[in-house]
Coordinates of C-alpha atoms in Angstrom, one line a residue:
X98 CA 105.5 124.0 90.6
X99 CA 109.0 121.7 89.9
X100 CA 107.5 118.2 90.2
X101 CA 109.4 115.4 91.4
X102 CA 111.1 113.1 88.6
X103 CA 108.8 109.9 88.2
X104 CA 106.1 111.3 91.0
X105 CA 103.0 112.9 90.1
X106 CA 100.9 114.4 92.0
X107 CA 97.3 115.5 91.8
X108 CA 96.8 119.1 89.9
X109 CA 93.7 119.3 92.1
X110 CA 96.3 120.0 95.1
X111 CA 99.5 120.8 93.4
X112 CA 98.6 124.3 95.2
X113 CA 99.1 122.7 98.6
X114 CA 103.0 122.0 97.7
X115 CA 104.3 125.7 97.2
X116 CA 102.5 128.2 99.0
X117 CA 104.1 130.1 101.2
X118 CA 106.3 132.8 100.4
X119 CA 109.9 133.5 101.6
X120 CA 109.3 136.2 103.3
X121 CA 107.4 134.8 105.6
X122 CA 107.8 136.7 108.9
X123 CA 107.9 133.4 111.1
X124 CA 111.1 133.6 113.5
X125 CA 112.1 130.2 113.3
X126 CA 115.7 129.0 112.6
X127 CA 114.7 127.0 109.1
X128 CA 117.1 124.4 107.8
X129 CA 118.7 125.5 104.8
X130 CA 118.9 123.4 101.4
X131 CA 123.1 123.7 101.7
X132 CA 122.1 121.5 104.9
X133 CA 123.2 117.8 105.0
X134 CA 120.5 115.7 106.3
X135 CA 118.0 113.2 105.2
X136 CA 115.4 114.1 102.3
X137 CA 112.3 113.8 103.8
X138 CA 108.9 114.2 102.5
X139 CA 105.5 114.7 103.8
X140 CA 103.0 111.9 101.8
X141 CA 99.4 112.1 101.5
X142 CA 97.8 110.1 99.1
X143 CA 94.2 111.0 98.0
X144 CA 91.6 109.8 96.0
X145 CA 90.0 111.7 92.6
X146 CA 87.0 112.3 94.1
X147 CA 88.3 113.5 97.8
X148 CA 87.2 116.6 98.4
X149 CA 89.4 119.4 99.2
X150 CA 87.0 120.9 101.2
X151 CA 87.1 118.7 103.9
X152 CA 90.4 118.6 104.6
X153 CA 91.9 122.1 103.6
X154 CA 92.6 123.2 107.5
X155 CA 95.3 120.5 108.0
X156 CA 96.5 120.1 104.7
X157 CA 97.7 123.6 104.9
X158 CA 98.9 123.7 107.7
X159 CA 101.2 120.7 106.6
X160 CA 102.0 122.8 103.8
X161 CA 102.8 125.4 105.8
X162 CA 104.8 123.5 108.0
X163 CA 106.6 121.5 105.0
X164 CA 107.7 125.2 103.4
X165 CA 108.8 126.6 106.7
X166 CA 111.2 123.3 107.0
X167 CA 112.1 122.4 103.6
X168 CA 110.6 119.3 103.7
X169 CA 108.8 118.2 100.5
X170 CA 104.6 117.7 100.5
X171 CA 103.6 115.4 98.4
X172 CA 99.6 115.2 98.1
X173 CA 99.1 112.3 95.3
X174 CA 96.6 110.7 93.4
X175 CA 96.3 107.0 93.6
X176 CA 94.8 106.3 90.7
X177 CA 97.8 107.8 89.0
X178 CA 99.6 104.3 90.2
X179 CA 96.7 102.3 88.9
X180 CA 99.2 100.3 86.7
X181 CA 101.6 98.9 90.1
X182 CA 98.9 99.8 92.3
X183 CA 95.9 97.5 90.9
X184 CA 94.3 97.6 94.8
X185 CA 90.3 97.8 95.1
X186 CA 90.3 99.0 98.4
X187 CA 92.1 102.9 98.4
X188 CA 93.3 102.0 101.9
X189 CA 95.1 99.6 100.7
X190 CA 96.3 101.2 97.8
X191 CA 97.6 104.0 99.4
X192 CA 100.7 102.2 101.3
X193 CA 101.5 100.8 97.4
X194 CA 101.5 103.7 96.6
X195 CA 103.9 104.9 99.3
X196 CA 106.4 102.1 98.8
X197 CA 106.6 103.9 95.0
X198 CA 106.8 107.0 96.4
X199 CA 109.8 105.9 98.8
X200 CA 112.2 105.4 96.6
X201 CA 112.3 109.6 96.1
X202 CA 113.7 109.8 99.3
X203 CA 115.3 108.7 102.3
X204 CA 112.1 108.9 104.9
X205 CA 108.6 109.7 104.2
X206 CA 105.9 110.4 106.5
X207 CA 102.8 108.9 105.3
X208 CA 99.3 111.1 106.9
X209 CA 95.8 110.7 106.2
X210 CA 94.4 114.0 105.5
X211 CA 92.8 114.6 108.3
X212 CA 96.0 115.2 110.4
X213 CA 97.3 118.9 110.2
X214 CA 100.6 120.3 112.5
X215 CA 99.3 122.3 115.8
X216 CA 103.0 122.8 117.3
X217 CA 105.6 123.9 113.8
X218 CA 108.1 124.0 116.5
X219 CA 109.0 120.1 116.9
X220 CA 110.4 118.3 113.6
X221 CA 110.2 114.9 111.8
X222 CA 113.8 114.0 112.6
X223 CA 113.0 113.8 116.4
X224 CA 111.3 111.2 116.0
X225 CA 113.7 109.1 113.8
X226 CA 115.4 105.9 115.0
X227 CA 118.6 104.9 113.1
X228 CA 117.9 100.9 114.3
X229 CA 114.5 101.0 113.1
X230 CA 112.7 101.0 109.5
X231 CA 109.1 101.5 110.1
X232 CA 107.5 103.6 112.5
X233 CA 104.1 103.1 114.1
X234 CA 102.5 104.3 117.3
X235 CA 99.7 103.4 119.5
X236 CA 96.5 105.3 119.4
X237 CA 95.1 106.3 123.4
X238 CA 91.6 105.1 123.4
X239 CA 92.3 101.9 122.6
X240 CA 94.7 98.9 121.6
X241 CA 95.2 99.7 118.2
X242 CA 98.2 100.6 116.1
X243 CA 97.4 103.8 113.7
X244 CA 97.5 102.8 109.9
X245 CA 96.9 105.8 108.7
X246 CA 100.5 107.7 110.4
X247 CA 103.9 106.4 109.8
X248 CA 107.2 106.8 109.1
X249 CA 109.1 104.7 106.4
X250 CA 112.7 104.5 105.6
X251 CA 113.8 103.9 101.9
X252 CA 114.9 100.1 101.9
X253 CA 114.3 97.3 100.6
X254 CA 113.0 95.6 103.4
X255 CA 110.7 98.3 103.9
X256 CA 108.9 98.6 100.5
X257 CA 108.5 95.1 100.5
X258 CA 106.8 95.1 103.9
X259 CA 104.3 97.9 102.1
X260 CA 103.9 95.9 99.5
X261 CA 102.5 92.9 101.2
X262 CA 100.6 95.1 103.6
X263 CA 98.7 96.7 100.7
X264 CA 98.3 93.0 99.0
X265 CA 96.3 91.7 102.5
X266 CA 93.7 92.9 100.8
X267 CA 93.2 89.7 98.9
X268 CA 93.3 87.8 102.3
X269 CA 90.0 89.5 104.3
X270 CA 88.0 87.4 105.9
X271 CA 84.4 88.3 105.4
X272 CA 83.9 89.8 108.4
X273 CA 84.0 93.4 109.7
X274 CA 87.6 93.9 108.7
X275 CA 88.3 97.4 109.1
X276 CA 90.2 97.7 105.9
X277 CA 93.8 98.5 106.8
X278 CA 93.5 99.7 110.2
X279 CA 92.5 95.8 111.2
X280 CA 94.8 94.3 108.4
X281 CA 98.1 95.8 109.8
X282 CA 97.3 94.3 112.7
X283 CA 97.0 91.0 111.4
X284 CA 100.2 91.4 108.8
X285 CA 102.5 93.0 112.4
X286 CA 102.0 89.6 113.8
X287 CA 103.0 87.7 110.8
X288 CA 106.1 89.7 110.4
X289 CA 107.0 90.1 114.0
X290 CA 106.7 86.6 115.5
X291 CA 107.2 84.7 112.0
X292 CA 107.2 81.0 112.8
X293 CA 106.9 81.5 116.7
X294 CA 103.3 82.6 116.3
X295 CA 101.8 80.1 118.9
X296 CA 99.0 81.8 119.6
X297 CA 98.2 83.7 117.0
X298 CA 95.4 81.6 116.1
X299 CA 92.6 82.6 118.7
X300 CA 93.2 86.3 117.3
X301 CA 92.7 85.4 113.2
X302 CA 89.9 83.6 114.5
X303 CA 88.1 86.5 116.5
X304 CA 88.6 88.7 113.5
X305 CA 87.3 86.4 110.9
X306 CA 84.5 86.4 113.2
X307 CA 84.3 90.1 113.5
X308 CA 81.0 92.2 113.3
X309 CA 81.9 95.6 114.4
X310 CA 83.9 97.6 115.6
X311 CA 83.7 96.1 119.1
X312 CA 84.8 93.0 118.0
X313 CA 87.8 94.6 115.8
X314 CA 89.2 96.4 119.1
X315 CA 89.3 92.8 120.9
X316 CA 91.5 91.2 118.2
X317 CA 93.8 94.2 117.8
X318 CA 94.2 94.1 121.5
X319 CA 94.5 90.3 121.4
X320 CA 97.6 90.9 118.8
X321 CA 98.9 93.6 121.2
X322 CA 98.9 91.5 124.2
X323 CA 100.7 88.4 121.9
X324 CA 103.3 91.6 120.7
X325 CA 104.5 92.1 124.5
X326 CA 104.9 95.2 125.8
X327 CA 107.8 96.9 124.1
X328 CA 108.4 99.1 121.8
X329 CA 111.7 97.7 119.2
X330 CA 110.1 94.7 117.1
X331 CA 113.4 94.4 114.7
X332 CA 113.1 96.6 111.6
X333 CA 109.7 98.1 113.2
X334 CA 108.9 100.0 116.2
X335 CA 105.6 101.3 117.5
X336 CA 105.7 103.9 119.9
X337 CA 104.5 103.9 123.4
X338 CA 100.7 105.9 123.6
X339 CA 101.3 109.7 123.9
X340 CA 104.9 110.0 122.7
X341 CA 104.3 109.7 118.9
X342 CA 103.9 113.2 116.8
X343 CA 100.5 112.9 116.3
X344 CA 97.4 111.8 118.8
X345 CA 93.3 112.2 118.4
X346 CA 92.1 115.7 119.0
X347 CA 88.6 114.5 120.9
X348 CA 91.1 113.4 123.4
X349 CA 91.3 116.9 125.0
X350 CA 88.7 118.7 122.8
X351 CA 91.3 120.2 120.8
X352 CA 93.0 122.2 123.2
X353 CA 97.3 120.8 122.9
X354 CA 100.1 121.1 124.5
X355 CA 103.4 122.9 123.4
X356 CA 105.3 121.0 125.1
X357 CA 104.7 116.9 124.0
X358 CA 102.1 117.6 121.1
X359 CA 103.1 118.3 117.2
X360 CA 100.1 117.2 115.1
X361 CA 96.3 115.8 115.9
X362 CA 94.0 113.9 113.6
X363 CA 90.6 114.1 113.2
X364 CA 91.1 117.4 111.5
X365 CA 88.2 117.7 109.5
X366 CA 86.4 120.8 108.2
X367 CA 83.1 118.9 109.6
X368 CA 84.2 119.1 113.1
X369 CA 85.1 122.4 113.6
X370 CA 83.2 124.5 115.9
X371 CA 83.2 128.6 116.4
X372 CA 85.5 130.2 118.5
X373 CA 85.7 133.5 119.9
X374 CA 87.7 134.1 122.8
X375 CA 86.2 131.4 125.7
X376 CA 88.4 127.9 125.5
X377 CA 86.5 125.6 124.3
X378 CA 85.6 123.3 127.1
X379 CA 87.3 120.1 127.7
X380 CA 84.4 117.0 126.9
X381 CA 84.2 113.8 128.9
X382 CA 84.1 111.4 126.1
X383 CA 82.4 108.1 125.9
X384 CA 84.9 105.9 125.1
X385 CA 83.6 103.7 121.9
X386 CA 84.7 99.5 122.7
X387 CA 84.6 99.9 126.6
X388 CA 81.7 98.1 127.4
X389 CA 82.5 94.7 125.3
X390 CA 86.5 95.1 124.3
X391 CA 88.4 93.2 127.3
X392 CA 91.8 94.3 128.4
X393 CA 94.7 92.1 127.9
X394 CA 97.2 94.4 129.8
X395 CA 96.5 95.8 133.4
X396 CA 96.4 99.3 134.5
X397 CA 100.4 99.1 134.1
X398 CA 100.1 97.6 130.8
X399 CA 102.9 95.2 132.1
X400 CA 100.6 91.8 133.2
X401 CA 97.6 89.9 131.3
X402 CA 94.4 91.1 133.2
X403 CA 92.0 89.1 131.4
X404 CA 92.1 86.0 129.0
X405 CA 90.5 86.0 125.5
X406 CA 88.3 83.0 126.8
X407 CA 87.2 85.1 129.4
X408 CA 85.9 88.1 126.9
X409 CA 83.7 85.2 124.4
X410 CA 80.0 84.6 125.8
X411 CA 80.4 81.3 126.5
X412 CA 77.1 79.1 125.2
X413 CA 74.5 78.4 127.8
X414 CA 76.1 80.6 130.7
X415 CA 75.0 84.5 131.0
X416 CA 76.8 86.8 130.6
X417 CA 76.9 87.3 134.6
X418 CA 78.5 84.0 135.2
X419 CA 81.4 84.8 132.5
X420 CA 82.4 87.7 134.1
X421 CA 82.0 90.1 130.8
X422 CA 80.3 93.1 132.4
X423 CA 82.6 93.4 135.7
X424 CA 85.5 92.9 133.1
X425 CA 83.8 95.3 130.7
X426 CA 83.7 97.9 134.0
X427 CA 86.9 97.4 134.9
X428 CA 88.3 98.3 131.1
X429 CA 86.5 101.4 131.0
X430 CA 87.7 102.3 134.8
X431 CA 91.0 101.6 133.7
X432 CA 91.1 103.5 130.1
X433 CA 89.5 106.7 131.9
X434 CA 91.9 106.5 134.2
X435 CA 94.7 106.5 132.1
X436 CA 93.0 109.3 129.9
X437 CA 92.3 111.4 132.8
X438 CA 96.3 111.4 133.4
X439 CA 96.9 112.2 129.5
X440 CA 94.7 115.2 129.8
X441 CA 95.4 115.9 133.2
X442 CA 99.3 116.6 131.9
X443 CA 98.3 117.8 128.5
X444 CA 95.9 120.5 129.2
X445 CA 98.9 121.4 132.4
X446 CA 100.0 124.2 129.8
X447 CA 97.1 124.1 127.5
X448 CA 96.1 126.7 124.5
X449 CA 93.7 126.5 122.2
X450 CA 94.1 125.2 118.7
X451 CA 93.7 128.6 116.9
X452 CA 96.8 129.6 118.8
X453 CA 99.1 128.0 117.5
X454 CA 102.2 129.8 117.2
X455 CA 103.0 129.4 113.3
X456 CA 104.0 130.7 110.5
X457 CA 100.2 131.0 108.2
X458 CA 96.9 133.1 108.9
X459 CA 94.7 129.4 107.3
X460 CA 91.8 131.1 105.6
X461 CA 88.7 129.1 104.0
X462 CA 90.4 129.3 100.8
X463 CA 94.4 129.8 101.2
X464 CA 97.5 130.0 102.9
X465 CA 99.1 133.8 103.4
X466 CA 102.1 134.8 104.9
X467 CA 101.6 136.4 107.9
X468 CA 103.3 137.4 110.9
X469 CA 103.2 134.9 114.1
X470 CA 100.2 133.3 114.4
X471 CA 97.1 131.4 112.1
X472 CA 93.6 131.6 113.1
X473 CA 91.1 128.8 111.5
X474 CA 88.1 131.1 110.4
X475 CA 85.0 128.9 110.9
X476 CA 81.7 129.3 109.3

């Protein structure tokens, strides 16, 4: 396999980068090398002890997709960049590594290792925006901006942004901080708001006192309220819920819609279930944090619904007196309603995850060229 100059890849994962033969029978107009266009790489940063078996289906689907569209698929061991990225937390170190890899491409699509492709007819180019240098997206089940999947443009500003994001490790509060997922929100607020950061202090207070996921989700909601209900923030773009390249697979129990879906998150080997011929039923989910985390937007996402002070338990008052239980119930109703609408739309033309019209046959050990479909072989 030909290595990109100056970009070491994990020898453990090298077989993912060139695995689909030229004789693939999948009928799709793939991009030719002579075609002028942005140089795009899909990047997954792993550790020396990362278990390949845990992510094999997701990563194999990415490898197949990248081969068809002539994207580079880089699987990089972060320990190869220890000198340049001395971070102790692997979740922060990977963003420093991304800044190093970015120099060799026009764009990189950074992905968690458990994100896989279900609809290879979608193109990464469809999500590029000439006005944005960093593109994130909102997750569906809470107010969180996804830290484990973003599009980065090769500019000095972007590389500085990623380096400073990684360096937030050294500014973390001594609390339940959520590593890079939590830190991203405070960092986004700093970059986007600049000196006009009135209102940030209460959010950071919640972050500093966070003890669990419920507190963390409240802090993230506070930041999102502060940033406002828009998508463009100068160099940064945050795609609205359901409009990005990936979403969590449990939202529709791994069913996907060929008109809207592209990639699925949380595609881990331990979560795979036996599939025969009957479609998997859609299970109603109990949304984590819905009982304690408070909404800062109405159901339309326009006007504030509750204040940060209302969300806290006040000394000397019961939960009923503060209205926290009523607010939590309201949040759960809003979240359930919006999620129901999403699921209804996605299932209107849904297909089981195993019936993806792509180019490969995914088995427990490798990818092989096949015509038309791949199927997940599950023990």
